[in-house]
PDB file of C-alpha atoms and ligand atoms in Angstrom:
ATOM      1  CA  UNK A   1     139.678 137.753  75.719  1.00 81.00           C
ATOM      2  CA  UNK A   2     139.287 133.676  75.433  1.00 93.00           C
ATOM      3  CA  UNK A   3     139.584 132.353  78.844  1.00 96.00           C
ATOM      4  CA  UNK A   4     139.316 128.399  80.123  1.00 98.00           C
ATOM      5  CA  UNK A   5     136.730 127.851  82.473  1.00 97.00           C
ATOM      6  CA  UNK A   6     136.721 125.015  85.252  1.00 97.00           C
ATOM      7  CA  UNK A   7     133.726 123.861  87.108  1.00 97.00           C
ATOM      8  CA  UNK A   8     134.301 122.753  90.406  1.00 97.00           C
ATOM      9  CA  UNK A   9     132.829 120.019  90.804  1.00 94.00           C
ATOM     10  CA  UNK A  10     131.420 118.772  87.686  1.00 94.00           C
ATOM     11  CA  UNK A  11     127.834 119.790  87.368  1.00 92.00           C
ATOM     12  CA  UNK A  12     126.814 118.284  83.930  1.00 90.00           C
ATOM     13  CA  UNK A  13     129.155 115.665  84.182  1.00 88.00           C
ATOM     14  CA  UNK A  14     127.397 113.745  87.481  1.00 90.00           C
ATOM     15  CA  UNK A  15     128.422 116.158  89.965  1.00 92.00           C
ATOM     16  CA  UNK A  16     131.853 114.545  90.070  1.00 95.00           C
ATOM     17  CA  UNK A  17     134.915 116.214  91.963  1.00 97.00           C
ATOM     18  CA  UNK A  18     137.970 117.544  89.813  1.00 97.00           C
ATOM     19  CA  UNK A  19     141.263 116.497  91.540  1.00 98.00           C
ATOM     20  CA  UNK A  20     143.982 119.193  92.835  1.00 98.00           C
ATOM     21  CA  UNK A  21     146.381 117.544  90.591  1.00 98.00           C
ATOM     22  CA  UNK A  22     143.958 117.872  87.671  1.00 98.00           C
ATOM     23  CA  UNK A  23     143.553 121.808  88.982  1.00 98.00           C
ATOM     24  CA  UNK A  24     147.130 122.448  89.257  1.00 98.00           C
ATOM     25  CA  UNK A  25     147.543 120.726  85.436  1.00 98.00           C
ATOM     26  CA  UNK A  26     145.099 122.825  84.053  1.00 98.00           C
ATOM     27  CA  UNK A  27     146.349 126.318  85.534  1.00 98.00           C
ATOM     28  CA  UNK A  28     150.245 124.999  84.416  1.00 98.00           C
ATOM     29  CA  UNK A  29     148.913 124.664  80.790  1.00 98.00           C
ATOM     30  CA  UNK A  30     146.960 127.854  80.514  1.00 98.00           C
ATOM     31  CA  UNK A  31     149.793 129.869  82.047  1.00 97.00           C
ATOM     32  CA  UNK A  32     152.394 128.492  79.571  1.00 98.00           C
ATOM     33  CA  UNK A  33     150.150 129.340  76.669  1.00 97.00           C
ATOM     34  CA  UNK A  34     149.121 133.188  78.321  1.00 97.00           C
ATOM     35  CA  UNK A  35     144.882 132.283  78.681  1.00 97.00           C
ATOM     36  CA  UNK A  36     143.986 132.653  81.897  1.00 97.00           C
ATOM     37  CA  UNK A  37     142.160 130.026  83.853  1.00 98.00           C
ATOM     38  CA  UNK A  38     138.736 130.806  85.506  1.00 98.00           C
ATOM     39  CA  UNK A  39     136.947 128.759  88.272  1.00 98.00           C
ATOM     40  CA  UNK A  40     133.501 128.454  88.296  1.00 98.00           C
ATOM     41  CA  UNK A  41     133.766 128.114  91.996  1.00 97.00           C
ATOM     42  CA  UNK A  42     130.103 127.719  93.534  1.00 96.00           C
ATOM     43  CA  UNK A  43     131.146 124.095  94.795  1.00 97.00           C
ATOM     44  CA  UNK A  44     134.455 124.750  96.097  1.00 97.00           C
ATOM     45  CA  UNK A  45     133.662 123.248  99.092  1.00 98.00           C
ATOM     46  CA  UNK A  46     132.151 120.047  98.365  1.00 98.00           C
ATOM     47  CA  UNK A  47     135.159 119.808  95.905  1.00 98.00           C
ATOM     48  CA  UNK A  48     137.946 120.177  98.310  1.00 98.00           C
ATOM     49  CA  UNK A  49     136.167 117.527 100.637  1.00 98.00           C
ATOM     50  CA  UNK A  50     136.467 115.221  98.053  1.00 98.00           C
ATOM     51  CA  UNK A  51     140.304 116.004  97.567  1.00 98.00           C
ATOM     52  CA  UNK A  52     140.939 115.779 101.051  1.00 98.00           C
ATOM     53  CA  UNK A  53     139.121 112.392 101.317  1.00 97.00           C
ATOM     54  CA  UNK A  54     140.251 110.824  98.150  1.00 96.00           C
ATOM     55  CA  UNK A  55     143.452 112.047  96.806  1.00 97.00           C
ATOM     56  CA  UNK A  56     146.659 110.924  97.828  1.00 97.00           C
ATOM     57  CA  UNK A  57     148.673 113.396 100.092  1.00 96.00           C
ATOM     58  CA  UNK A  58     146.069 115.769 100.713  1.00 98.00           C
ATOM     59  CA  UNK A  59     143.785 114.159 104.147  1.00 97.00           C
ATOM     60  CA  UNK A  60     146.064 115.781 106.991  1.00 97.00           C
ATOM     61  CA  UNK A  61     145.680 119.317 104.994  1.00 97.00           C
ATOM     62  CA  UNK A  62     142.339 121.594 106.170  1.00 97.00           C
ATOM     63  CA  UNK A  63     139.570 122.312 103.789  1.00 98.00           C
ATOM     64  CA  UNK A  64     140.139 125.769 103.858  1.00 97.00           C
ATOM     65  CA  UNK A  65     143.924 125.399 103.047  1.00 98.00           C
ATOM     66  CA  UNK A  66     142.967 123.318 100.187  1.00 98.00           C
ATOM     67  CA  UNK A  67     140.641 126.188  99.193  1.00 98.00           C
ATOM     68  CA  UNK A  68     143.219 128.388  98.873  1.00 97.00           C
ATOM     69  CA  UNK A  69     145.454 126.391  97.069  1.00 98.00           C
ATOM     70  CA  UNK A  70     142.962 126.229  94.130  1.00 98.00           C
ATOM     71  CA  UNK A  71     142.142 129.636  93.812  1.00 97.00           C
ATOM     72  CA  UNK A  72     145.594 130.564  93.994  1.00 97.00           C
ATOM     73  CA  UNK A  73     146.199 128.510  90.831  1.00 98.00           C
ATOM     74  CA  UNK A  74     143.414 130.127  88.913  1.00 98.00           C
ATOM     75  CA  UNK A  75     143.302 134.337  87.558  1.00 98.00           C
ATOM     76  CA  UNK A  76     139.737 135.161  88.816  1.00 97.00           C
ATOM     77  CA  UNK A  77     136.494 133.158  89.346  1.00 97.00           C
ATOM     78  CA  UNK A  78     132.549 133.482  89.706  1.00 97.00           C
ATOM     79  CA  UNK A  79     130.330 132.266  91.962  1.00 96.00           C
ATOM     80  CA  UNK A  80     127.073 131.410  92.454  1.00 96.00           C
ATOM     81  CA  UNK A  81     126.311 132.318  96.561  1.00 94.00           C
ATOM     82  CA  UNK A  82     123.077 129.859  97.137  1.00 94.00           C
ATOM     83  CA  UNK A  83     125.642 127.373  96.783  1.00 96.00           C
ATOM     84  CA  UNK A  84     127.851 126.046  99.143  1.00 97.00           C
ATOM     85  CA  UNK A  85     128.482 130.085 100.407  1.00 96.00           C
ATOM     86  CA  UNK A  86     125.050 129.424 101.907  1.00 95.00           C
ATOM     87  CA  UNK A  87     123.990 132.813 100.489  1.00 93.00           C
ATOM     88  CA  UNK A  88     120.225 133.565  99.709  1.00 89.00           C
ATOM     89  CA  UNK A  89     121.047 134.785  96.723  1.00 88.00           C
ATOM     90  CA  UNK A  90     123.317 136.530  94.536  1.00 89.00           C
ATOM     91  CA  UNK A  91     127.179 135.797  93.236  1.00 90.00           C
ATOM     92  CA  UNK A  92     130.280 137.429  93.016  1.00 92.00           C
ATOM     93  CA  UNK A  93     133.447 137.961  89.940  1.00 93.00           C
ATOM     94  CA  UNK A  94     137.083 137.642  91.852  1.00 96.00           C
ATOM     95  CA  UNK A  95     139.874 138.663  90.057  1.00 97.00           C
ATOM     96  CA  UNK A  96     143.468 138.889  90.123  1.00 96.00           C
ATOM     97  CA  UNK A  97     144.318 141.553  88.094  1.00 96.00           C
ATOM     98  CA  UNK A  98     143.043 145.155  88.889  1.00 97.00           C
ATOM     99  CA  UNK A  99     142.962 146.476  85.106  1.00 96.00           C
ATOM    100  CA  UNK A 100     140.615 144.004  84.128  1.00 94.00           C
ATOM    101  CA  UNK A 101     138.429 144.356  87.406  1.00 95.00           C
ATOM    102  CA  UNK A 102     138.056 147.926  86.533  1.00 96.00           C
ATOM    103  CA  UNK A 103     137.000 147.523  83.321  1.00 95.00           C
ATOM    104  CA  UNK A 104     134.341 144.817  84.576  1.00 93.00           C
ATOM    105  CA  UNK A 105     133.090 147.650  86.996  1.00 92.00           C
ATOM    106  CA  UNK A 106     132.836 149.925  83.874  1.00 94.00           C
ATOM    107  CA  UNK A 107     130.688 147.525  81.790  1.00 94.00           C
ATOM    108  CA  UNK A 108     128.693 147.159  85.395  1.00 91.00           C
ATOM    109  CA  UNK A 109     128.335 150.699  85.619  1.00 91.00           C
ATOM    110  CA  UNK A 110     126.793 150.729  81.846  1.00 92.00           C
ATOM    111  CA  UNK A 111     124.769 147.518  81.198  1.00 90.00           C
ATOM    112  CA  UNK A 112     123.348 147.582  85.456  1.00 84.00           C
ATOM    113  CA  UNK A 113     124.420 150.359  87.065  1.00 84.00           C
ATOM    114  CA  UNK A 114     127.293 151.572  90.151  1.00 85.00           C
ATOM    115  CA  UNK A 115     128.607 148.405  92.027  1.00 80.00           C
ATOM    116  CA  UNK A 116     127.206 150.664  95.079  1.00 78.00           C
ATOM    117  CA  UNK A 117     123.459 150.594  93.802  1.00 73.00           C
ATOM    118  CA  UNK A 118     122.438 147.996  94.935  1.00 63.00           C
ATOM    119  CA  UNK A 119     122.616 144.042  94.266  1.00 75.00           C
ATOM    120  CA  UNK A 120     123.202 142.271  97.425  1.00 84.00           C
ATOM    121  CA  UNK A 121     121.632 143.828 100.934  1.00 85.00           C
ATOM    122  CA  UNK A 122     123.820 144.061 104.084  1.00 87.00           C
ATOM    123  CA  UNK A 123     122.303 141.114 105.802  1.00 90.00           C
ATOM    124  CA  UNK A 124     123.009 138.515 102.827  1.00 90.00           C
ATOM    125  CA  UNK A 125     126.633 139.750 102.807  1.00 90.00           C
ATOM    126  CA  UNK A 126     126.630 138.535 106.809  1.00 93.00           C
ATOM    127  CA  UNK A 127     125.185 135.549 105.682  1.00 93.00           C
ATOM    128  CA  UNK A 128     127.451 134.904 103.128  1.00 94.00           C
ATOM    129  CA  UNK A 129     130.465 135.937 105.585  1.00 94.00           C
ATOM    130  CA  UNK A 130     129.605 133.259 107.973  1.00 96.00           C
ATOM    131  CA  UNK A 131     128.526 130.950 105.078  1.00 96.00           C
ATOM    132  CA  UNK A 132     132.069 131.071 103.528  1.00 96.00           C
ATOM    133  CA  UNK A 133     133.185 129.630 107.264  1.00 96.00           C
ATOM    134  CA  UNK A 134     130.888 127.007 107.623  1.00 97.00           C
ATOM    135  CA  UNK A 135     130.921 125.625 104.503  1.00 97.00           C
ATOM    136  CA  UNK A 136     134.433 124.401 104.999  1.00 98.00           C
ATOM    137  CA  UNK A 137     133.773 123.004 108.419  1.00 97.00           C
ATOM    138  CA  UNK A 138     134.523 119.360 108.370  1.00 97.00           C
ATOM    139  CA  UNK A 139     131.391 118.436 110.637  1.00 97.00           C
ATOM    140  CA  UNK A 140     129.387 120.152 108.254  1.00 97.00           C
ATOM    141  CA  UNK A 141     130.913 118.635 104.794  1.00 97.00           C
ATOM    142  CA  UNK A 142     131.067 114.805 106.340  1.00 97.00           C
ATOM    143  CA  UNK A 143     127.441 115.371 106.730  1.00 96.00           C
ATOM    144  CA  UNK A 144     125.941 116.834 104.016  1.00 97.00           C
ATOM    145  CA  UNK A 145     128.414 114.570 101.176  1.00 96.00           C
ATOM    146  CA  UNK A 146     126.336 111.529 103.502  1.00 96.00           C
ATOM    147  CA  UNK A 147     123.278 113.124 103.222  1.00 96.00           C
ATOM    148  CA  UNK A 148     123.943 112.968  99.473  1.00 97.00           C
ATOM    149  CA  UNK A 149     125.084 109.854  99.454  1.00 97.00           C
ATOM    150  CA  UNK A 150     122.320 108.416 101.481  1.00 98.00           C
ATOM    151  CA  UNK A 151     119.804 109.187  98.560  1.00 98.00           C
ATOM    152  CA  UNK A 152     121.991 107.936  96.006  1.00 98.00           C
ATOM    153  CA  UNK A 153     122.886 104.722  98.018  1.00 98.00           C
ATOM    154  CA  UNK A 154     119.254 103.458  98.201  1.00 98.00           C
ATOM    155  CA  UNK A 155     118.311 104.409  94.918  1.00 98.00           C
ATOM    156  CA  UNK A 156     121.278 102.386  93.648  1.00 98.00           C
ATOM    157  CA  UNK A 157     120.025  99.394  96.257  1.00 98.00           C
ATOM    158  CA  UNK A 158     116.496  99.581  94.514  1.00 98.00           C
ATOM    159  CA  UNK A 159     118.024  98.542  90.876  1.00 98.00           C
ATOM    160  CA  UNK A 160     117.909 101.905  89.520  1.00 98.00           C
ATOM    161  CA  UNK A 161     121.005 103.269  87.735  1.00 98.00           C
ATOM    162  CA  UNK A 162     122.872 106.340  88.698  1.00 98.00           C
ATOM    163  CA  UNK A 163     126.379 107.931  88.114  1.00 97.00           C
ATOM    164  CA  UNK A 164     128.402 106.405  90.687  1.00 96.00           C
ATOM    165  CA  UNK A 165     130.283 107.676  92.973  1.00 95.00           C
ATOM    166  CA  UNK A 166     127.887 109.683  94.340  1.00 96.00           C
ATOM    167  CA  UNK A 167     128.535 113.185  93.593  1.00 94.00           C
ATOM    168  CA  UNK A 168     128.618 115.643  96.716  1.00 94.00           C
ATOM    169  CA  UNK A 169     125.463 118.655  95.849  1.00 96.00           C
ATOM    170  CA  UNK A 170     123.515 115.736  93.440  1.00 97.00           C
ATOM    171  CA  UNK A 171     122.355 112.481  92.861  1.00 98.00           C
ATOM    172  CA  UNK A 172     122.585 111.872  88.947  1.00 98.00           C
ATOM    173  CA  UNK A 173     120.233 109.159  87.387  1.00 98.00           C
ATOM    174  CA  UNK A 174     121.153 107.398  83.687  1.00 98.00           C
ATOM    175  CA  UNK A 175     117.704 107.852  82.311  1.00 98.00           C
ATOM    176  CA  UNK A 176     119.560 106.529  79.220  1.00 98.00           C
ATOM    177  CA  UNK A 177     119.385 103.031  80.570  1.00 98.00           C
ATOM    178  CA  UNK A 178     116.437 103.061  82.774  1.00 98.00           C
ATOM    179  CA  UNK A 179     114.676 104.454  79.916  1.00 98.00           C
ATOM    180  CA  UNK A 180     116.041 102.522  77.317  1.00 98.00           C
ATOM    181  CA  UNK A 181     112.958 101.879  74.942  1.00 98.00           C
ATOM    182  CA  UNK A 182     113.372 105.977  74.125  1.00 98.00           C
ATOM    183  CA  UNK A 183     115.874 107.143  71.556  1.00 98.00           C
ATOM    184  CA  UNK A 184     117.940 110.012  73.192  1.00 98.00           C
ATOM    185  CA  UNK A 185     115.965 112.767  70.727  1.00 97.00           C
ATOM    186  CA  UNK A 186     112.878 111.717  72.167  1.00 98.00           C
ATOM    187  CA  UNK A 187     114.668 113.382  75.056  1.00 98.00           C
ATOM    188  CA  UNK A 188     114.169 110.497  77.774  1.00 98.00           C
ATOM    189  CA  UNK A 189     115.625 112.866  80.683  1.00 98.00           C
ATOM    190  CA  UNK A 190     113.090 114.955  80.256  1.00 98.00           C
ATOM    191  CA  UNK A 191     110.311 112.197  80.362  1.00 98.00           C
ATOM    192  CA  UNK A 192     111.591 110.743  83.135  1.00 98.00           C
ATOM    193  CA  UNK A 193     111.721 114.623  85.305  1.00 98.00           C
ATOM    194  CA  UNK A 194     108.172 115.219  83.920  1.00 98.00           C
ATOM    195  CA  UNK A 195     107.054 111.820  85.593  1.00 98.00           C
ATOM    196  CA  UNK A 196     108.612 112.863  88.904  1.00 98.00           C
ATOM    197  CA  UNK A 197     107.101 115.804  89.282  1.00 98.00           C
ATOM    198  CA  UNK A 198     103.880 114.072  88.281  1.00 98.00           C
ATOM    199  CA  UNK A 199     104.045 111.686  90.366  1.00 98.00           C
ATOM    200  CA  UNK A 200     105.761 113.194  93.746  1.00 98.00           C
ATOM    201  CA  UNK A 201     105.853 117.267  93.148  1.00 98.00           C
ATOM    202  CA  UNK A 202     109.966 116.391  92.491  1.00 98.00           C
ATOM    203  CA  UNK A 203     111.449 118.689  90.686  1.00 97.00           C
ATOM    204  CA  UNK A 204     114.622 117.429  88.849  1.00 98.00           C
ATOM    205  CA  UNK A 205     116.845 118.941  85.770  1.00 96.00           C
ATOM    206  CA  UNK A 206     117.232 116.978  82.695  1.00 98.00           C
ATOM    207  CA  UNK A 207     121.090 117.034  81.781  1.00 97.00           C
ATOM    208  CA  UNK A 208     121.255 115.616  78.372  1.00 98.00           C
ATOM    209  CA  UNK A 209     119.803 115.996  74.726  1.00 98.00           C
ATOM    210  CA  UNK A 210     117.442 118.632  75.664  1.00 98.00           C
ATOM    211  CA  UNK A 211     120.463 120.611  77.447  1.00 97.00           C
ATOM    212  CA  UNK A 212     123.105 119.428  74.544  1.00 96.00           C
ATOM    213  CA  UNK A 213     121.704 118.437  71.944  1.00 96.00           C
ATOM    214  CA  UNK A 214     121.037 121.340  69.208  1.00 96.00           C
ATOM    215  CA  UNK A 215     124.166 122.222  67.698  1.00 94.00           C
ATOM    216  CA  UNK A 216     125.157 125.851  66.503  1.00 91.00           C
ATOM    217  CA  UNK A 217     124.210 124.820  63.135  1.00 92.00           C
ATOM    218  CA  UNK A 218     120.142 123.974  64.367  1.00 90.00           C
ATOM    219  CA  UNK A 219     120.662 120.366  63.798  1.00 94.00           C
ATOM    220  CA  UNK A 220     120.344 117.747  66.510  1.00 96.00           C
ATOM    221  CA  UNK A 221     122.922 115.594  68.258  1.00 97.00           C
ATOM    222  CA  UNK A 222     122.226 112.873  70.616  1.00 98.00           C
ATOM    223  CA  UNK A 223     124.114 114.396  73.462  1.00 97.00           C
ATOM    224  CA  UNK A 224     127.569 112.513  75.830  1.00 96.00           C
ATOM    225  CA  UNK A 225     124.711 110.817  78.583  1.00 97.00           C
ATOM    226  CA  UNK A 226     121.172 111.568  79.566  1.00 98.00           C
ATOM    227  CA  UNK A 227     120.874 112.330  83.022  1.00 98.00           C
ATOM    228  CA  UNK A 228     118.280 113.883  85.680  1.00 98.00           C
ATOM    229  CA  UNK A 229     119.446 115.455  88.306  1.00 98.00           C
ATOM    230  CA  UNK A 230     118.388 115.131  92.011  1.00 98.00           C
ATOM    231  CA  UNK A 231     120.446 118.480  93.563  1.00 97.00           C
ATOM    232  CA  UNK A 232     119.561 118.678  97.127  1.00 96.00           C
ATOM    233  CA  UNK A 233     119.432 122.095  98.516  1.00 95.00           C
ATOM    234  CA  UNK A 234     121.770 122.567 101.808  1.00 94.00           C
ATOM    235  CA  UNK A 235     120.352 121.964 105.038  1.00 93.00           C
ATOM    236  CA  UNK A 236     116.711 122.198 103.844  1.00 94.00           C
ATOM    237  CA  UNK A 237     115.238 118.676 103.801  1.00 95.00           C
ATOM    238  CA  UNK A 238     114.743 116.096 106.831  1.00 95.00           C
ATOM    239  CA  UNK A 239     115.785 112.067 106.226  1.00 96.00           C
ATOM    240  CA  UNK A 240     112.304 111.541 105.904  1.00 97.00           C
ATOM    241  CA  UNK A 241     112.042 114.221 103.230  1.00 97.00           C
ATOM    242  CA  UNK A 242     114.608 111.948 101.310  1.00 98.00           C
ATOM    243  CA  UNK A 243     112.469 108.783 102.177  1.00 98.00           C
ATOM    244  CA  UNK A 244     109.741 110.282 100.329  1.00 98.00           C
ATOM    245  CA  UNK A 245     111.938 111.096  97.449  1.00 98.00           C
ATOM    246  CA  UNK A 246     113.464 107.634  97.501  1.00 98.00           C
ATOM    247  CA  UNK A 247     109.663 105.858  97.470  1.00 98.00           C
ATOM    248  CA  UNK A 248     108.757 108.374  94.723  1.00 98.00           C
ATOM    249  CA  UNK A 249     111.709 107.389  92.025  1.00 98.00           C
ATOM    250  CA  UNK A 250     111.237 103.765  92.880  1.00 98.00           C
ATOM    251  CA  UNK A 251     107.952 103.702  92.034  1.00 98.00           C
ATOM    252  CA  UNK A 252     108.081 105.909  89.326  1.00 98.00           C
ATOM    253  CA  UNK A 253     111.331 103.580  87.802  1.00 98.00           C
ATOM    254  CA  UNK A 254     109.093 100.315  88.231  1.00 98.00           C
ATOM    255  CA  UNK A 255     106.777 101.431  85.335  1.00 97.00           C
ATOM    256  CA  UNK A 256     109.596 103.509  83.359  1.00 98.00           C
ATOM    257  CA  UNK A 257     109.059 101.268  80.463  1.00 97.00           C
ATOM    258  CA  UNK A 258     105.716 102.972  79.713  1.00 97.00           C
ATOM    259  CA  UNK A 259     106.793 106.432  80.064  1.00 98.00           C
ATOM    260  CA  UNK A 260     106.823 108.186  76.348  1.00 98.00           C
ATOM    261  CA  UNK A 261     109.618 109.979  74.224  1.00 98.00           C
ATOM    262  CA  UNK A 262     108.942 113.596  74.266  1.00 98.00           C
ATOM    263  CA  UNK A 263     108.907 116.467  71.234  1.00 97.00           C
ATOM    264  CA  UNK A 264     109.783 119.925  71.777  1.00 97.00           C
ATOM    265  CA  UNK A 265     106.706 122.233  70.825  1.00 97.00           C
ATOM    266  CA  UNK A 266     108.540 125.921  71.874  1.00 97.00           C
ATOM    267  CA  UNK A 267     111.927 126.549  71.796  1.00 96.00           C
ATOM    268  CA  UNK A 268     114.239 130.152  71.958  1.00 95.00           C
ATOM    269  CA  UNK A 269     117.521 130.910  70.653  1.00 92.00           C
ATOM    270  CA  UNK A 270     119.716 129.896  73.010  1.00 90.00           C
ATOM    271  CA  UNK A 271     119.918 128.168  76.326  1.00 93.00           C
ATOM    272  CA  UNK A 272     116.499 126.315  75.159  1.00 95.00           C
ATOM    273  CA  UNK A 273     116.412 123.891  78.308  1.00 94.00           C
ATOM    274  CA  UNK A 274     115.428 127.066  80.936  1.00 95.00           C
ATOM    275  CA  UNK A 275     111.511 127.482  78.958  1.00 96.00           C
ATOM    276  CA  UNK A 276     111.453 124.805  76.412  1.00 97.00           C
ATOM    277  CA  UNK A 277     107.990 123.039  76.038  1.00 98.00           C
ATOM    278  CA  UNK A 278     107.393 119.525  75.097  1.00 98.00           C
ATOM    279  CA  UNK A 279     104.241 117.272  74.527  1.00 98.00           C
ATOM    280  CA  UNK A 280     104.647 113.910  74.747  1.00 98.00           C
ATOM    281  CA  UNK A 281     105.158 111.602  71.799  1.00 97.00           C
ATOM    282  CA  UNK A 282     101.812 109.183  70.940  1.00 74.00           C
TER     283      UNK A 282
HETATM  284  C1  PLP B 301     127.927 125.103  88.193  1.00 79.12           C
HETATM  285  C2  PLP B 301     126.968 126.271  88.205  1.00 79.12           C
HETATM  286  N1  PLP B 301     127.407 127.490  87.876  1.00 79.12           N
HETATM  287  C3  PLP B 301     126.573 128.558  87.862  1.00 79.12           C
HETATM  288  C4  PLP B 301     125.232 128.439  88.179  1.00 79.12           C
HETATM  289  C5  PLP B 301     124.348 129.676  88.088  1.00 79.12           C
HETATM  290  O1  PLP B 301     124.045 130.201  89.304  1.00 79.12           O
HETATM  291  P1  PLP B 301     123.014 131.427  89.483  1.00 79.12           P
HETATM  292  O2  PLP B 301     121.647 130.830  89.324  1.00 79.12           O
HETATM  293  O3  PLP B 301     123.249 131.917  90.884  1.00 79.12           O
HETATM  294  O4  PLP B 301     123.340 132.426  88.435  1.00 79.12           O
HETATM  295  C6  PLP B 301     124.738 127.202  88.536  1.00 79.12           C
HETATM  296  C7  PLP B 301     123.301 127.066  88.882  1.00 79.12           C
HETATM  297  O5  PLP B 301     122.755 126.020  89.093  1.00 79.12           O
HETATM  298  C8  PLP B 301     125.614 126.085  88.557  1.00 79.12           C
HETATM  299  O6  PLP B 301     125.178 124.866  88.907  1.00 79.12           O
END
């Protein structure tokens, strides 16, 4: 069954936040047309900060009120745990309605195995328990959407262009401009990641052509932007971690006029920007 899927926030689109009112639209058009409405929900946390701090009518409410709001306008959602649940690992389907769980649990039972087999161990479910708490704890959100926008802040005082504003898990940089001299099939995302981790050990995700760009049909479409994405793990780095990060992309932007265009020498099927390789273009 078709279903409409909302990612909350915006990961491919420069981590931005998508409003309640936006939320409550979406679920009011899918009910009136009978497809339900899914959440991918992994940043449901970082999302609802941003509602609560930017939209009107919505800063006296609590996080976790806003929370429930938007998952009570959607039928069932997944989620990734090493998000902002502050799981190690592993996810979780929610849904509404009780037929269809069952028959998830049936195609579990014959493409994995029981739900009682295994998948997550006792000790990441505690985690994730007291994750789920935290991560709507205002202390907590005020400081990691600063931590965010700390980086992003003082790469956008060095001259170099990102998506503004600041998103809340990412810092998003517009390779497109700062690497203007390569067309956006020479893929100049990807150049611009490869010369980070060169350069610093950063490893970034190129969200544009190489992600976008092939179309069902095997031909190639420059894709909506060309961004690389600096996602910053929760509560894992130290200011001067993101110091170092800052000092590597400015240095590594100075000379961005003599990075190359890149070709792709391997691609699979589908999904071709997890184990894609490239080789640079003479
Ligand atoms: C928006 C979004 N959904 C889903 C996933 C997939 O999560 P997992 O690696 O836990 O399957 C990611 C991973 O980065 C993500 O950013």
């Amino acid at each position: 069954m078709p279903v409409v899927f909302l990612t909350i926030t915006n990961n491919s689109g420069g981590g931005q936040p998508v409003s309640l009112a936006n939320i409550r639209a979406a679920s009011e058009l899918c009910h009136r047309y009978g497809v339900p409405l899914f959440l991918d929900a992994c940043r449901f946390a970082e999302n609802a900060w941003f509602i609560h701090e930017r939209e009107e009518g919505q800063s006296g409410r609590e996080i976790a009120d806003i929370v429930r709001e938007i998952a009570s306008l959607a039928d069932g959602m997944t989620m990734s745990a090493k998000k902002d649940p502050f799981g190690n690992i592993g996810g979780w389907l929610a849904l509404n309605d009780d037929n269809v769980a069952e028959s998830c649990r049936n195609l579990l039972i014959m493409t994995e195995g029981f739900p009682t087999y295994g998948g997550l161990a006792g000790r990441d479910l505690e985690a994730l328990a007291q994750g789920l708490k935290e991560a709507v704890h205002p202390d907590y959100l005020r400081y990691r959407i600063r931590s965010t926008a700390y980086l992003g802040d003082a790469l956008d005082g060095a001259g170099i262009p990102v998506v503004k504003p600041i998103g809340g898990h990412a810092v998003y940089i517009d390779a497109r401009a700062l690497l203007s001299h390569v067309p956006p099939l020479h893929y100049p995302g990807q150049s611009l990641a490869i010369a980070l981790y060169r350069a610093g050990g950063i490893r970034s995700c190129e969200i544009g052509s190489v992600m976008f760009g092939r179309q069902p049909d095997g031909t190639e479409v420059p894709a909506a932007m060309e961004l690389v994405r600096l996602a910053i793990p929760r509560r894992t780095y130290t200011q001067s971690h993101i110091d170092y990060v800052i000092e590597v992309v400015t240095s590594v932007a100075k000379k961005a006029s003599s990075l190359p265009g890149y070709r792709i020498t391997y691609e699979p099927p589908s999904l071709r920007h997890f184990t894609a390789r490239f080789a640079p273009l003479e």
